[in-house]
Short mmCIF file of C-alpha atoms in Angstrom, two decimals:
data_model
loop_
_atom_site.label_atom_id
_atom_site.label_comp_id
_atom_site.label_asym_id
_atom_site.label_seq_id
_atom_site.Cartn_x
_atom_site.Cartn_y
_atom_site.Cartn_z
CA UNK A 1 0.02 0.02 0.20
CA UNK A 2 2.57 2.59 -1.29
CA UNK A 3 2.72 5.55 -3.78
CA UNK A 4 4.64 4.06 -6.39
CA UNK A 5 6.76 5.74 -9.03
CA UNK A 6 7.69 6.04 -11.95
CA UNK A 7 6.38 9.65 -12.34
CA UNK A 8 7.55 13.11 -13.48
CA UNK A 9 11.20 13.86 -12.81
CA UNK A 10 11.23 16.65 -10.39
CA UNK A 11 13.74 19.26 -9.52
CA UNK A 12 12.94 21.14 -6.39
CA UNK A 13 12.05 24.95 -6.29
CA UNK A 14 11.35 25.12 -2.44
CA UNK A 15 9.82 23.92 0.45
CA UNK A 16 6.40 24.92 1.17
CA UNK A 17 6.33 25.85 5.10
CA UNK A 18 2.51 25.60 5.60
CA UNK A 19 2.28 21.97 5.64
CA UNK A 20 2.34 19.68 8.68
CA UNK A 21 4.32 17.28 6.65
CA UNK A 22 7.37 17.71 3.96
CA UNK A 23 5.70 19.38 1.14
CA UNK A 24 7.69 20.82 -1.94
CA UNK A 25 7.19 23.01 -4.98
CA UNK A 26 8.74 21.09 -7.94
CA UNK A 27 9.26 21.47 -11.77
CA UNK A 28 9.40 18.68 -14.28
CA UNK A 29 11.77 18.52 -17.06
CA UNK A 30 8.61 19.97 -19.31
CA UNK A 31 8.73 22.98 -17.20
CA UNK A 32 5.36 22.07 -15.39
CA UNK A 33 4.85 22.53 -11.59
CA UNK A 34 3.82 20.08 -8.94
CA UNK A 35 3.29 19.69 -5.51
CA UNK A 36 5.76 16.72 -4.26
CA UNK A 37 4.98 15.03 -1.05
CA UNK A 38 7.73 12.56 -0.15
CA UNK A 39 6.45 9.76 2.12
CA UNK A 40 9.56 9.90 4.35
CA UNK A 41 8.49 13.25 5.09
CA UNK A 42 5.07 12.19 6.56
CA UNK A 43 4.60 12.81 10.21
CA UNK A 44 3.56 9.72 12.10
CA UNK A 45 -0.34 9.46 12.93
CA UNK A 46 -2.13 7.36 15.35
CA UNK A 47 -5.00 6.26 13.08
CA UNK A 48 -3.49 5.90 9.72
CA UNK A 49 -0.58 3.84 9.17
CA UNK A 50 2.58 5.45 8.57
CA UNK A 51 3.77 6.19 5.04
CA UNK A 52 0.20 5.54 3.53
CA UNK A 53 -0.79 9.40 2.94
CA UNK A 54 0.96 9.74 -0.48
CA UNK A 55 -1.27 6.70 -1.79
CA UNK A 56 -4.15 8.07 -0.30
CA UNK A 57 -3.98 11.28 -2.10
CA UNK A 58 -3.20 9.26 -5.33
CA UNK A 59 -6.54 6.96 -4.63
CA UNK A 60 -8.15 10.18 -4.14
CA UNK A 61 -7.64 11.40 -7.69
CA UNK A 62 -8.38 7.95 -9.04
CA UNK A 63 -11.85 8.26 -7.35
CA UNK A 64 -12.14 11.91 -8.83
CA UNK A 65 -11.81 10.59 -12.18
CA UNK A 66 -14.09 7.40 -11.89
CA UNK A 67 -16.80 10.07 -10.69
CA UNK A 68 -16.03 12.12 -13.88
CA UNK A 69 -16.30 15.37 -12.25
CA UNK A 70 -12.28 16.55 -12.57
CA UNK A 71 -12.51 18.14 -8.80
CA UNK A 72 -8.49 16.93 -7.72
CA UNK A 73 -5.66 17.90 -9.74
CA UNK A 74 -3.52 15.38 -11.52
CA UNK A 75 -1.87 13.14 -8.99
CA UNK A 76 0.66 10.53 -9.58
CA UNK A 77 3.60 8.35 -7.89
CA UNK A 78 6.88 10.19 -8.12
CA UNK A 79 10.02 9.96 -6.92
CA UNK A 80 12.06 13.34 -5.97
CA UNK A 81 14.93 14.36 -3.74
CA UNK A 82 12.87 13.11 -0.63
CA UNK A 83 12.59 9.77 -2.01
CA UNK A 84 9.18 8.08 -3.41
CA UNK A 85 5.79 9.66 -2.83
CA UNK A 86 3.20 11.68 -4.51
CA UNK A 87 3.34 14.45 -7.12
CA UNK A 88 -0.12 16.69 -7.66
CA UNK A 89 -0.38 19.45 -10.34
CA UNK A 90 0.38 22.85 -9.01
CA UNK A 91 -2.63 25.25 -9.00
CA UNK A 92 -2.32 28.78 -9.81
CA UNK A 93 -4.58 30.40 -7.31
CA UNK A 94 -6.45 33.34 -7.77
CA UNK A 95 -5.23 36.44 -5.93
CA UNK A 96 -7.16 37.02 -3.02
CA UNK A 97 -6.17 40.46 -2.39
CA UNK A 98 -7.41 41.05 -6.10
CA UNK A 99 -10.64 39.17 -5.87
CA UNK A 100 -11.84 39.84 -1.95
CA UNK A 101 -14.91 37.69 -1.32
CA UNK A 102 -13.99 34.84 -3.81
CA UNK A 103 -13.05 32.15 -0.99
CA UNK A 104 -15.17 29.73 -0.98
CA UNK A 105 -15.10 28.98 2.83
CA UNK A 106 -14.75 32.41 4.71
CA UNK A 107 -15.80 33.95 7.87
CA UNK A 108 -18.52 37.07 8.05
CA UNK A 109 -20.15 39.24 10.63
CA UNK A 110 -23.35 37.12 11.99
CA UNK A 111 -25.64 39.79 10.52
CA UNK A 112 -23.93 40.18 7.32
CA UNK A 113 -24.01 36.77 5.38
CA UNK A 114 -23.43 37.44 1.64
CA UNK A 115 -26.15 36.02 -0.57
CA UNK A 116 -25.46 32.63 -1.99
CA UNK A 117 -23.70 31.36 1.13
CA UNK A 118 -24.91 29.22 4.15
CA UNK A 119 -23.60 29.09 7.50
CA UNK A 120 -21.92 26.12 9.06
CA UNK A 121 -20.66 27.26 12.44
CA UNK A 122 -21.31 30.55 14.70
CA UNK A 123 -18.55 31.60 16.94
CA UNK A 124 -16.56 34.54 18.09
CA UNK A 125 -14.15 36.68 16.17
CA UNK A 126 -10.80 38.07 17.41
CA UNK A 127 -12.43 41.16 18.82
CA UNK A 128 -15.10 39.41 20.36
CA UNK A 129 -17.61 39.93 17.44
CA UNK A 130 -20.16 37.32 16.68
CA UNK A 131 -19.28 35.65 13.30
CA UNK A 132 -20.12 32.74 11.25
CA UNK A 133 -18.02 30.50 9.27
CA UNK A 134 -19.87 30.07 5.97
CA UNK A 135 -19.34 28.69 2.11
CA UNK A 136 -20.62 29.27 -1.03
CA UNK A 137 -23.31 27.46 -2.74
CA UNK A 138 -21.61 26.16 -5.57
CA UNK A 139 -22.19 23.36 -7.50
CA UNK A 140 -18.75 22.37 -8.15
CA UNK A 141 -18.28 22.85 -4.14
CA UNK A 142 -21.29 20.94 -3.67
CA UNK A 143 -19.82 17.90 -5.71
CA UNK A 144 -16.47 18.56 -3.33
CA UNK A 145 -18.71 17.70 -0.37
CA UNK A 146 -20.42 14.71 -1.91
CA UNK A 147 -16.70 13.26 -2.71
CA UNK A 148 -15.57 13.90 0.95
CA UNK A 149 -18.31 11.65 2.09
CA UNK A 150 -17.12 9.12 -0.63
CA UNK A 151 -13.45 9.23 0.29
CA UNK A 152 -14.21 9.67 3.90
CA UNK A 153 -11.93 12.72 4.15
CA UNK A 154 -11.40 13.53 7.73
CA UNK A 155 -9.40 16.86 6.81
CA UNK A 156 -11.77 19.07 4.60
CA UNK A 157 -10.50 22.30 6.01
CA UNK A 158 -11.32 25.83 4.08
CA UNK A 159 -7.70 26.18 2.94
CA UNK A 160 -8.00 22.60 1.18
CA UNK A 161 -10.36 24.21 -1.25
CA UNK A 162 -8.62 26.33 -3.75
CA UNK A 163 -9.91 28.78 -6.48
CA UNK A 164 -7.47 28.89 -9.71
CA UNK A 165 -7.27 32.03 -11.89
CA UNK A 166 -9.76 31.27 -14.03
CA UNK A 167 -12.32 31.01 -10.70
CA UNK A 168 -12.55 27.29 -10.90
CA UNK A 169 -12.88 25.55 -7.62
CA UNK A 170 -10.55 22.74 -6.85
CA UNK A 171 -10.04 19.94 -3.80
CA UNK A 172 -6.66 19.21 -2.44
CA UNK A 173 -4.70 17.39 0.40
CA UNK A 174 -6.67 14.14 0.80
CA UNK A 175 -3.85 12.12 2.86
CA UNK A 176 -6.31 11.62 5.54
CA UNK A 177 -8.96 9.75 3.77
CA UNK A 178 -10.37 5.77 3.27
CA UNK A 179 -9.87 5.03 6.40
CA UNK A 180 -12.39 1.84 7.21
CA UNK A 181 -13.74 3.90 10.20
CA UNK A 182 -16.10 6.88 9.75
CA UNK A 183 -13.87 9.59 10.25
CA UNK A 184 -15.47 12.52 8.17
CA UNK A 185 -14.47 16.08 9.19
CA UNK A 186 -15.30 18.91 7.06
CA UNK A 187 -16.52 22.55 6.73
CA UNK A 188 -18.81 21.82 3.72
CA UNK A 189 -22.22 20.86 5.38
CA UNK A 190 -24.49 23.17 3.61
CA UNK A 191 -26.16 20.44 1.54
CA UNK A 192 -26.98 18.04 4.59
CA UNK A 193 -30.31 15.95 4.00
CA UNK A 194 -30.83 17.44 0.45
CA UNK A 195 -31.88 15.10 -2.22
CA UNK A 196 -28.78 14.10 -4.54
CA UNK A 197 -29.13 15.49 -8.15
CA UNK A 198 -29.47 12.84 -10.94
CA UNK A 199 -26.24 13.99 -12.00
CA UNK A 200 -24.31 13.18 -8.92
CA UNK A 201 -25.93 9.81 -8.73
CA UNK A 202 -24.67 9.06 -12.17
CA UNK A 203 -21.28 9.90 -11.00
CA UNK A 204 -21.74 7.60 -7.80
CA UNK A 205 -22.92 4.83 -10.35
CA UNK A 206 -19.74 5.23 -11.80
CA UNK A 207 -17.52 4.80 -8.83
CA UNK A 208 -19.59 1.71 -8.07
CA UNK A 209 -19.43 -0.18 -11.36
CA UNK A 210 -15.51 0.78 -11.42
CA UNK A 211 -14.91 -1.22 -7.93
CA UNK A 212 -16.27 -4.38 -9.65
CA UNK A 213 -13.96 -7.19 -10.64
CA UNK A 214 -10.94 -6.16 -12.97
CA UNK A 215 -12.61 -2.61 -13.70
CA UNK A 216 -10.14 0.19 -13.99
CA UNK A 217 -10.71 1.76 -10.48
CA UNK A 218 -10.56 -1.45 -8.80
CA UNK A 219 -7.02 -2.15 -10.18
CA UNK A 220 -5.97 1.26 -9.60
CA UNK A 221 -7.03 0.89 -5.80
CA UNK A 222 -5.30 -2.47 -5.30
CA UNK A 223 -1.79 -0.90 -4.86
CA UNK A 224 -2.84 2.00 -2.89
CA UNK A 225 -5.31 0.57 -0.42
CA UNK A 226 -6.08 -1.94 1.86
CA UNK A 227 -8.95 -4.61 0.59
CA UNK A 228 -10.80 -3.67 3.89
CA UNK A 229 -10.44 0.32 2.73
CA UNK A 230 -11.83 -0.70 -0.84
CA UNK A 231 -14.66 -2.72 0.59
CA UNK A 232 -15.67 0.40 2.83
CA UNK A 233 -15.00 2.68 0.16
CA UNK A 234 -17.88 0.43 -1.93
CA UNK A 235 -20.10 0.24 1.17
CA UNK A 236 -20.27 4.25 1.39
CA UNK A 237 -20.91 4.67 -2.40
CA UNK A 238 -24.00 1.90 -1.97
CA UNK A 239 -25.29 3.76 1.02
CA UNK A 240 -25.03 7.03 -0.91
CA UNK A 241 -26.75 5.57 -3.73
CA UNK A 242 -29.39 3.90 -1.73
CA UNK A 243 -30.18 7.04 0.34
CA UNK A 244 -29.96 9.47 -2.78
CA UNK A 245 -29.62 12.29 0.10
CA UNK A 246 -26.59 14.02 1.38
CA UNK A 247 -25.51 12.48 5.01
CA UNK A 248 -26.56 14.61 7.87
CA UNK A 249 -24.36 14.73 10.97
CA UNK A 250 -25.14 13.38 14.25
CA UNK A 251 -25.24 15.72 17.80
CA UNK A 252 -22.78 18.53 16.30
CA UNK A 253 -21.06 19.10 13.07
CA UNK A 254 -17.85 16.78 12.65
CA UNK A 255 -15.51 19.81 11.74
CA UNK A 256 -11.70 19.78 11.17
CA UNK A 257 -9.60 21.73 13.37
CA UNK A 258 -8.21 24.26 12.42
CA UNK A 259 -11.12 25.20 10.18
CA UNK A 260 -8.91 26.99 7.51
#
């Protein structure tokens, strides 16, 4: 259950200091830019096997491809200066200073929630003011929320959703996914209890079909996840198809921390 090279030949440009694990911005031989995460740079965790996060990132991309929604940037096994791991296509982000209000997840005054947003958490700001954490009601963001239910994403922070320079939303950072036990933690709860649109059900059906026998998705995941994790993935997809609604959280929303 390891991320496997070959992949792009990478040259490190610099380390990205914000990650809890080792993360680097790299360039390949053709000039393409990537985020590179070596497995040797992963911080040990209590509930995920050591050295497995890169493989989970690659598996999340494989599920995104199977859904047909292109939510996750291309993610492949790679070998860089830090050893084997994963590489994900770099997303050039929209300049937030030049486009205020475009963050998919943001904090707003409790009495000034912008239109087209839904609040998921109420709290206190840095000056003691009442605020809400809210996210956009965007179709692509809705599919990212459903994708997180499929892969059992334990870490959907606001900062793990990027907006590129064309305004397209992307989902990143899926190392804490595919656990066999329920681990979902997300800030994207605005669709809880709502019916799943037909197009979303079709995507889920493609994943279900892709997990059968020697289908492409099943073949891809064999080298990335344990058999129990693949079975748990199939069970989550089946439950979503049978229920035809976004799951509703129990007492209190399971949220990641920090939220951004």
